[in-house]
PDB file of C-alpha atoms in Angstrom:
ATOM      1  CA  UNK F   1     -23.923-102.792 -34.680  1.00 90.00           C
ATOM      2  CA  UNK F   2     -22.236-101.707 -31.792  1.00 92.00           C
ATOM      3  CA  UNK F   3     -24.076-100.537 -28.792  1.00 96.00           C
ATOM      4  CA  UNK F   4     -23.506 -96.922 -27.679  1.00 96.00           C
ATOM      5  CA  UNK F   5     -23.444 -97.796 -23.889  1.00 96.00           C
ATOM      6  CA  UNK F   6     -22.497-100.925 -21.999  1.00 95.00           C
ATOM      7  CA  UNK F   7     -20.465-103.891 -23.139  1.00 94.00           C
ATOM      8  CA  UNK F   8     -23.428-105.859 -24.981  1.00 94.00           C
ATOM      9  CA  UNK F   9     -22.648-108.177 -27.987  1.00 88.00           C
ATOM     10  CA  UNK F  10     -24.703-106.778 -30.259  1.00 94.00           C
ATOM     11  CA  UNK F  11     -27.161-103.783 -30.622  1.00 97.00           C
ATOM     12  CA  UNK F  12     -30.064-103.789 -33.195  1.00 98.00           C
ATOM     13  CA  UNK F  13     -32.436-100.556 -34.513  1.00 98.00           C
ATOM     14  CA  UNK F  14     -35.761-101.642 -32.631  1.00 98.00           C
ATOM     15  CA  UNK F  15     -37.996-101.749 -35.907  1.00 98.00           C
ATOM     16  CA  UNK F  16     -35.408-104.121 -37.238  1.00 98.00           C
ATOM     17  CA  UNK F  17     -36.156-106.793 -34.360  1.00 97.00           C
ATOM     18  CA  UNK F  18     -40.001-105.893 -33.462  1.00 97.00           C
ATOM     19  CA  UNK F  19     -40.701-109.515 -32.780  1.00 96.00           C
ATOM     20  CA  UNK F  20     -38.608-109.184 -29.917  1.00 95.00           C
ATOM     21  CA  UNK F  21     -40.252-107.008 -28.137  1.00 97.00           C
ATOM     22  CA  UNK F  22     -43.661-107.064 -26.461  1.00 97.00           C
ATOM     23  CA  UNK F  23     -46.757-106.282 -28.596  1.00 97.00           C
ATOM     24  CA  UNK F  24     -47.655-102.507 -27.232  1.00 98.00           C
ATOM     25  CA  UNK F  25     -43.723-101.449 -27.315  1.00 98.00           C
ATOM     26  CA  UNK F  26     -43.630-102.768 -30.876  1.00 98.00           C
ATOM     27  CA  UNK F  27     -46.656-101.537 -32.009  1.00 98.00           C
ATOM     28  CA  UNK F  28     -45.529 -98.327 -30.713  1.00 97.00           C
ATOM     29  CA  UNK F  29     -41.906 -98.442 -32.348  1.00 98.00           C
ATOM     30  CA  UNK F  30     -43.728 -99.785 -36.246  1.00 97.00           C
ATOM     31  CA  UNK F  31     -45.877 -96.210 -35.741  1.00 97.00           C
ATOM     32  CA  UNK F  32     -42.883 -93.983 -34.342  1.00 96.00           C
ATOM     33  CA  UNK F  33     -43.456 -90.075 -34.700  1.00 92.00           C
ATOM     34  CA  UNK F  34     -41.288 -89.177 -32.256  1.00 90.00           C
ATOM     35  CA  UNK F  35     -38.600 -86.622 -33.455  1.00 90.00           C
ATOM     36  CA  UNK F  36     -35.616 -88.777 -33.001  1.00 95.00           C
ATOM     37  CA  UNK F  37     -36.017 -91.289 -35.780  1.00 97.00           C
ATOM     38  CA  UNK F  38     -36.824 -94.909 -34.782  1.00 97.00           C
ATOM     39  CA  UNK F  39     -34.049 -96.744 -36.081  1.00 97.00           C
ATOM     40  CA  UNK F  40     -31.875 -94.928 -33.193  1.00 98.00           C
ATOM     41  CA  UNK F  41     -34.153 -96.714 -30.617  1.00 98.00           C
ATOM     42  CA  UNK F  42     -31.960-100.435 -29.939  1.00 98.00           C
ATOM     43  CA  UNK F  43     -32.574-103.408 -28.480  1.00 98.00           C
ATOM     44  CA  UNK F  44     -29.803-105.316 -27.068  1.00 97.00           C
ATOM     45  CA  UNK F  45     -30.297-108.875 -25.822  1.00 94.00           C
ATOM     46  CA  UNK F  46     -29.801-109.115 -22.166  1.00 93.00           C
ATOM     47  CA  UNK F  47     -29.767-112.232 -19.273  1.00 90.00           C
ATOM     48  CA  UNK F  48     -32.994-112.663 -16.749  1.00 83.00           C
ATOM     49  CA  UNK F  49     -30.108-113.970 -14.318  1.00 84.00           C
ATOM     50  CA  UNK F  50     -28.127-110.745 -14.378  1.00 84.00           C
ATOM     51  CA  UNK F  51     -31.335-108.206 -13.989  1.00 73.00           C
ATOM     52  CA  UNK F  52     -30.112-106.854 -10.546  1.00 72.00           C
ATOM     53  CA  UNK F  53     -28.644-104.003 -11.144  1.00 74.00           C
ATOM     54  CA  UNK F  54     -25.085-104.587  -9.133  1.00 77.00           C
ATOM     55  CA  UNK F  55     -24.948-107.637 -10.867  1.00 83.00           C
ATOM     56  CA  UNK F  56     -25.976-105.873 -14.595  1.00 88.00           C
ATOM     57  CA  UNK F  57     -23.733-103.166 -14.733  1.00 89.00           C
ATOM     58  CA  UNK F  58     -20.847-105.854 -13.628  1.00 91.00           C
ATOM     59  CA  UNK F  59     -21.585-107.874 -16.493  1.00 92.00           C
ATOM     60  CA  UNK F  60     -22.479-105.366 -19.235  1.00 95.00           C
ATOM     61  CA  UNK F  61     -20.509-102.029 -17.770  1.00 93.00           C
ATOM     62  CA  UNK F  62     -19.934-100.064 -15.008  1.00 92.00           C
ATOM     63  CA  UNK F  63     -21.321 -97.059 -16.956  1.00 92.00           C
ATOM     64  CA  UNK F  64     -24.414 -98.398 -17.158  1.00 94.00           C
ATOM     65  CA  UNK F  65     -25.069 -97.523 -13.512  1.00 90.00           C
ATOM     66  CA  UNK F  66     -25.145 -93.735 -14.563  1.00 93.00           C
ATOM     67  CA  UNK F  67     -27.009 -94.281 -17.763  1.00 96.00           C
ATOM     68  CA  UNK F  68     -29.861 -96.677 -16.483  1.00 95.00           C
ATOM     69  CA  UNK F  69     -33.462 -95.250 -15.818  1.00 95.00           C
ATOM     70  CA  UNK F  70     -36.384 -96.875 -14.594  1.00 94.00           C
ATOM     71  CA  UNK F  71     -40.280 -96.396 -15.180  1.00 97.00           C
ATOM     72  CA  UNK F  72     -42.257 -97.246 -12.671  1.00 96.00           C
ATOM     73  CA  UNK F  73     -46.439 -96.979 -12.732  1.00 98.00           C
ATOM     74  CA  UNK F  74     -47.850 -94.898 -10.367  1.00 97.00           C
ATOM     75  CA  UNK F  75     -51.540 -94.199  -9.053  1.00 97.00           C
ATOM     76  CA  UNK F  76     -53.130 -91.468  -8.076  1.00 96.00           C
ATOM     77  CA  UNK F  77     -56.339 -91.376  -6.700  1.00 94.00           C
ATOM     78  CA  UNK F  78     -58.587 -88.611  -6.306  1.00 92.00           C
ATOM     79  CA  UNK F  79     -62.296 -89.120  -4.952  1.00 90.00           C
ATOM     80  CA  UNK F  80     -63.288 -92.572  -6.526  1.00 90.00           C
ATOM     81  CA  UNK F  81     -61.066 -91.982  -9.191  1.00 92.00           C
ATOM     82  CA  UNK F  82     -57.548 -93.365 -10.529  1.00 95.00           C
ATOM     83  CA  UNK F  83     -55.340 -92.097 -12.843  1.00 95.00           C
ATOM     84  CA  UNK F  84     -52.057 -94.407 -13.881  1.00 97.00           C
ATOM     85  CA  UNK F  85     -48.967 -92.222 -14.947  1.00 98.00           C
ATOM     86  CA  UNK F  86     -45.421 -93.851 -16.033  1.00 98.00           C
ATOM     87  CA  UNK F  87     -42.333 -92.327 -14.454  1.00 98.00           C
ATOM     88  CA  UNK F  88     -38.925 -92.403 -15.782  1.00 98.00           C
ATOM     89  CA  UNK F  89     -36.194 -91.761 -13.575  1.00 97.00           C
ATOM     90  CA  UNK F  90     -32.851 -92.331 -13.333  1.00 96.00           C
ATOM     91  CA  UNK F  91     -31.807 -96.181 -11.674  1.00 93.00           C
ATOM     92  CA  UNK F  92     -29.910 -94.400  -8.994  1.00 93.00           C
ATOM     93  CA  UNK F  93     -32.455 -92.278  -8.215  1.00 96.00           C
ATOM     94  CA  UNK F  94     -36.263 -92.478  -6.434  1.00 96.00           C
ATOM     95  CA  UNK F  95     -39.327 -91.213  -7.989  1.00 97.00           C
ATOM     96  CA  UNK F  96     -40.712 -88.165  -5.799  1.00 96.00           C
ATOM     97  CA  UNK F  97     -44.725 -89.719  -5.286  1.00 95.00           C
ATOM     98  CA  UNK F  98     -45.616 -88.089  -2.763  1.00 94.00           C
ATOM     99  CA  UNK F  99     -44.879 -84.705  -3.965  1.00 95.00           C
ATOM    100  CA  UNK F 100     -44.077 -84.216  -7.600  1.00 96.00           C
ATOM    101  CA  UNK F 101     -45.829 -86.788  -8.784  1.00 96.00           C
ATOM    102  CA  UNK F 102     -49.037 -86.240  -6.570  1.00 96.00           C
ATOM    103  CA  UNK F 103     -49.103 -82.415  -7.439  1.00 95.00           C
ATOM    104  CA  UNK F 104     -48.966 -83.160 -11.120  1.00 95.00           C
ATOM    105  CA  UNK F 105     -51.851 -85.856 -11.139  1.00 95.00           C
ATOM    106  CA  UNK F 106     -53.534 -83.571  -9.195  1.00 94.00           C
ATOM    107  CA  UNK F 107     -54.023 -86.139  -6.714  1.00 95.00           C
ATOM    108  CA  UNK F 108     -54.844 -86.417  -3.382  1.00 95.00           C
ATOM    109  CA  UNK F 109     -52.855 -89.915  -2.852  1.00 95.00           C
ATOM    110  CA  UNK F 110     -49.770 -91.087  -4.860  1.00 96.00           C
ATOM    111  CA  UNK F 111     -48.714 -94.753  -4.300  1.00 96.00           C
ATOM    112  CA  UNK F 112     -46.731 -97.094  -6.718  1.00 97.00           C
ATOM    113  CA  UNK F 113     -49.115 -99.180  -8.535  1.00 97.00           C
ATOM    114  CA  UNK F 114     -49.657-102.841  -7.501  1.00 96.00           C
ATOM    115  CA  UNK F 115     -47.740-105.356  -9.784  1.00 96.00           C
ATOM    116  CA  UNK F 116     -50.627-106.962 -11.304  1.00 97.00           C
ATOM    117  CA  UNK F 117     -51.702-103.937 -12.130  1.00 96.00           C
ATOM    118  CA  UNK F 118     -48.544-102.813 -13.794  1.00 97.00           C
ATOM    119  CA  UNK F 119     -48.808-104.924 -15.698  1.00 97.00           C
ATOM    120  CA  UNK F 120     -51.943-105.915 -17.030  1.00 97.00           C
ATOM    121  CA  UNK F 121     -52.628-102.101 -17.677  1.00 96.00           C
ATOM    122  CA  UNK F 122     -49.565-102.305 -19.372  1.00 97.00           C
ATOM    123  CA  UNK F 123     -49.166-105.559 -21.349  1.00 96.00           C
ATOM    124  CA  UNK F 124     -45.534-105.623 -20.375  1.00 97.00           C
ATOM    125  CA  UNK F 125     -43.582-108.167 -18.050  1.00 94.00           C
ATOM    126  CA  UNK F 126     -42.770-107.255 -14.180  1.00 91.00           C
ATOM    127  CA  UNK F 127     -39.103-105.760 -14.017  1.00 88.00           C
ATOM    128  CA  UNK F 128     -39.671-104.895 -17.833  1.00 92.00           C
ATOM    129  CA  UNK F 129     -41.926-102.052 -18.034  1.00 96.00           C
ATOM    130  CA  UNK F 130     -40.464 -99.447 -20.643  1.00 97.00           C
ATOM    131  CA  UNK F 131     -42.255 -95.325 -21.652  1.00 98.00           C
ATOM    132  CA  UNK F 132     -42.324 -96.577 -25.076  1.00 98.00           C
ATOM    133  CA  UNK F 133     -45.907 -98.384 -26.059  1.00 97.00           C
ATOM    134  CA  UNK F 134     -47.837 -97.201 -22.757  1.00 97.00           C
ATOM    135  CA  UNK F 135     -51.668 -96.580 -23.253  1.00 96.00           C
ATOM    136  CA  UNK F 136     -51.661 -93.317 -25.020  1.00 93.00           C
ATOM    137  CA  UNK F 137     -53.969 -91.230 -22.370  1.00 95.00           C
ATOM    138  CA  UNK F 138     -51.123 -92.508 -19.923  1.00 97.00           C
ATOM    139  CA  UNK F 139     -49.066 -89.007 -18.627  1.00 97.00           C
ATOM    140  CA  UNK F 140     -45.351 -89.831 -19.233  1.00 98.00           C
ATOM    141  CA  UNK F 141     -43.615 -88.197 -16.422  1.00 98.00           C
ATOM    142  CA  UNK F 142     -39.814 -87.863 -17.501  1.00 98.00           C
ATOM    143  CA  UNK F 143     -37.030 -86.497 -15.523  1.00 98.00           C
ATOM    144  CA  UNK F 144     -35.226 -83.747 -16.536  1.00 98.00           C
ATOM    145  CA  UNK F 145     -31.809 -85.675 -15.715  1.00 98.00           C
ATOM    146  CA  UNK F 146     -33.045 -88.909 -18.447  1.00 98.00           C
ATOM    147  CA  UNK F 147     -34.020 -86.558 -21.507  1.00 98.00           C
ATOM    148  CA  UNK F 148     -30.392 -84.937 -20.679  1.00 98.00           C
ATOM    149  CA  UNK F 149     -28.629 -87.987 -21.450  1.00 98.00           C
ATOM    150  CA  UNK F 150     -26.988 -89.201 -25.093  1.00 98.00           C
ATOM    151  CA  UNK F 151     -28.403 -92.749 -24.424  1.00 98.00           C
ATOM    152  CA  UNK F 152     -30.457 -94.402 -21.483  1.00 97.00           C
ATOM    153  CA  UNK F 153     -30.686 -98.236 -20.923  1.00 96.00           C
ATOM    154  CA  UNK F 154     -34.336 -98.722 -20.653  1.00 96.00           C
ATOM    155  CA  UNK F 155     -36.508-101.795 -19.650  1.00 94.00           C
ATOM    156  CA  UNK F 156     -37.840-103.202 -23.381  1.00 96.00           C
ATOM    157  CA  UNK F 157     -41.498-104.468 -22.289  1.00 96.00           C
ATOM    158  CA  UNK F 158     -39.998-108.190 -20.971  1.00 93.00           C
ATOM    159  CA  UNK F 159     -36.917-109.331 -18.698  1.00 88.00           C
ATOM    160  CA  UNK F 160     -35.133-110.414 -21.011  1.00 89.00           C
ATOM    161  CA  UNK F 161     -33.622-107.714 -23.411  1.00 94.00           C
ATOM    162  CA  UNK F 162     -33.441-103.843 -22.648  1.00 96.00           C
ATOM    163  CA  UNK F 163     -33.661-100.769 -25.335  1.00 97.00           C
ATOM    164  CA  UNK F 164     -30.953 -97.995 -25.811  1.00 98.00           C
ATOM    165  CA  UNK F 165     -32.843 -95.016 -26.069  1.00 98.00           C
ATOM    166  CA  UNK F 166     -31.477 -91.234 -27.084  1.00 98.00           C
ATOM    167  CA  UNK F 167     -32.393 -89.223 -23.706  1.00 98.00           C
ATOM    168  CA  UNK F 168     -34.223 -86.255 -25.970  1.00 97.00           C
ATOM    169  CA  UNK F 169     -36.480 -89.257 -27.610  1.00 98.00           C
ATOM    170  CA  UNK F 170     -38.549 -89.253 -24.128  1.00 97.00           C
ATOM    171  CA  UNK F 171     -39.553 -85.767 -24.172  1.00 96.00           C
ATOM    172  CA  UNK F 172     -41.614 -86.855 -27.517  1.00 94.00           C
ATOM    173  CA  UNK F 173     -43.317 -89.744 -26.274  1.00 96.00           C
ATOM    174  CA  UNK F 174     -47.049 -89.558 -26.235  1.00 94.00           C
ATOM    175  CA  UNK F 175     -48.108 -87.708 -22.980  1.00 95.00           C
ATOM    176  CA  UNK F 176     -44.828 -86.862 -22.046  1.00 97.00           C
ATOM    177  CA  UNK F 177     -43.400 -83.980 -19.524  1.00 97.00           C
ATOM    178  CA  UNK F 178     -40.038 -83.329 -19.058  1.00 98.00           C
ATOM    179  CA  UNK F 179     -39.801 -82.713 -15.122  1.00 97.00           C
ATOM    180  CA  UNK F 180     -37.159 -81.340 -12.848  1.00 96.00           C
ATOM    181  CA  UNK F 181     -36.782 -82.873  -9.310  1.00 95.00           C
ATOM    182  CA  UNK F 182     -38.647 -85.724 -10.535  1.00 97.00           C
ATOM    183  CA  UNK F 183     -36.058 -88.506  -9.353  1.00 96.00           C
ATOM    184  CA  UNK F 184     -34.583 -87.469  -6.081  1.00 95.00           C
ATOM    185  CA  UNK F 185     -31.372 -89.113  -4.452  1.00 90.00           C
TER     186      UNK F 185
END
């Protein structure tokens, strides 16, 4: 099948290639009950070598850049508690921590979650980390720009291999919100 976005080879409905993909993002793709059906979700192979995103949207299109999102785990702490949140923003944009994301968590510190914590919380590879198959008390933090989108490259759990997601599919994910001001330039 032909991918919707970017110049990749080949584009596959996630629950038709589940052994590609990570154990929590396929166990969350074989239980989908989101409202966009699950065979729009794709996977599309990608390089490790090409994962920089200059070098990426070179190789497998220039629209990409516009069309890319990442999610990125964030702490908050509050007393001698901390609560992990995903946030999903797009690539050319920075998550707002220290202010959206810290109100909202009702935190009183925001930081970016230490790599080993990513992702062993997670169960998903460094550089990887995808909204789909996140622990399900997890808040979903979504950008109001990403769920506007037809399609948005997304990380697919590991390096290697990303997932074409409908933009309106993240608003449905388990402990989502759909935020404005969320990413800011």
């Amino acid at each position: 099948m032909r991918a919707p976005i970017g110049n990749f080879d080949h584009a596959t409905p996630a629950p038709d290639c589940l052994g590609e993909l990570v154990r929590p993002v396929a166990d969350a793709v074989r239980h989908w009950r989101g409202s966009v059906p699950a065979e729009q979700i794709l996977y599309v192979e990608t390089d490790p070598q090409w994962a920089d995103t200059a070098v990426f949207v070179q190789h497998y299109g220039q629209d990409l850049l516009e069309q890319s999102a990442n999610c990125v785990v964030v702490a908050g702490k509050r007393g001698g508690g901390t609560t992990f949140a995903a946030c999903v923003v797009l690539s050319t944009t920075r998550v707002d921590v220290n202010g959206v994301v810290r109100r909202r968590l009702g935190a009183r510190k925001a930081s970016f979650a230490p790599m080993d914590t990513a992702t062993g919380e997670t169960g998903m590879e460094y550089g990887g980390i995808t909204p789909i198959g996140l622990p399900g008390d997890w808040p979903v933090l979504v950008d109001a720009a990403v769920a506007d989108l037809p399609y948005v490259l997304v990380g697919s759990g590991r390096r290697r291999g990303k997932l074409l997601v409908p933009g309106k599919a993240f608003a449905g994910l388990p402990g989502a919100v759909v935020l404005e001001g969320l990413g800011t330039a």
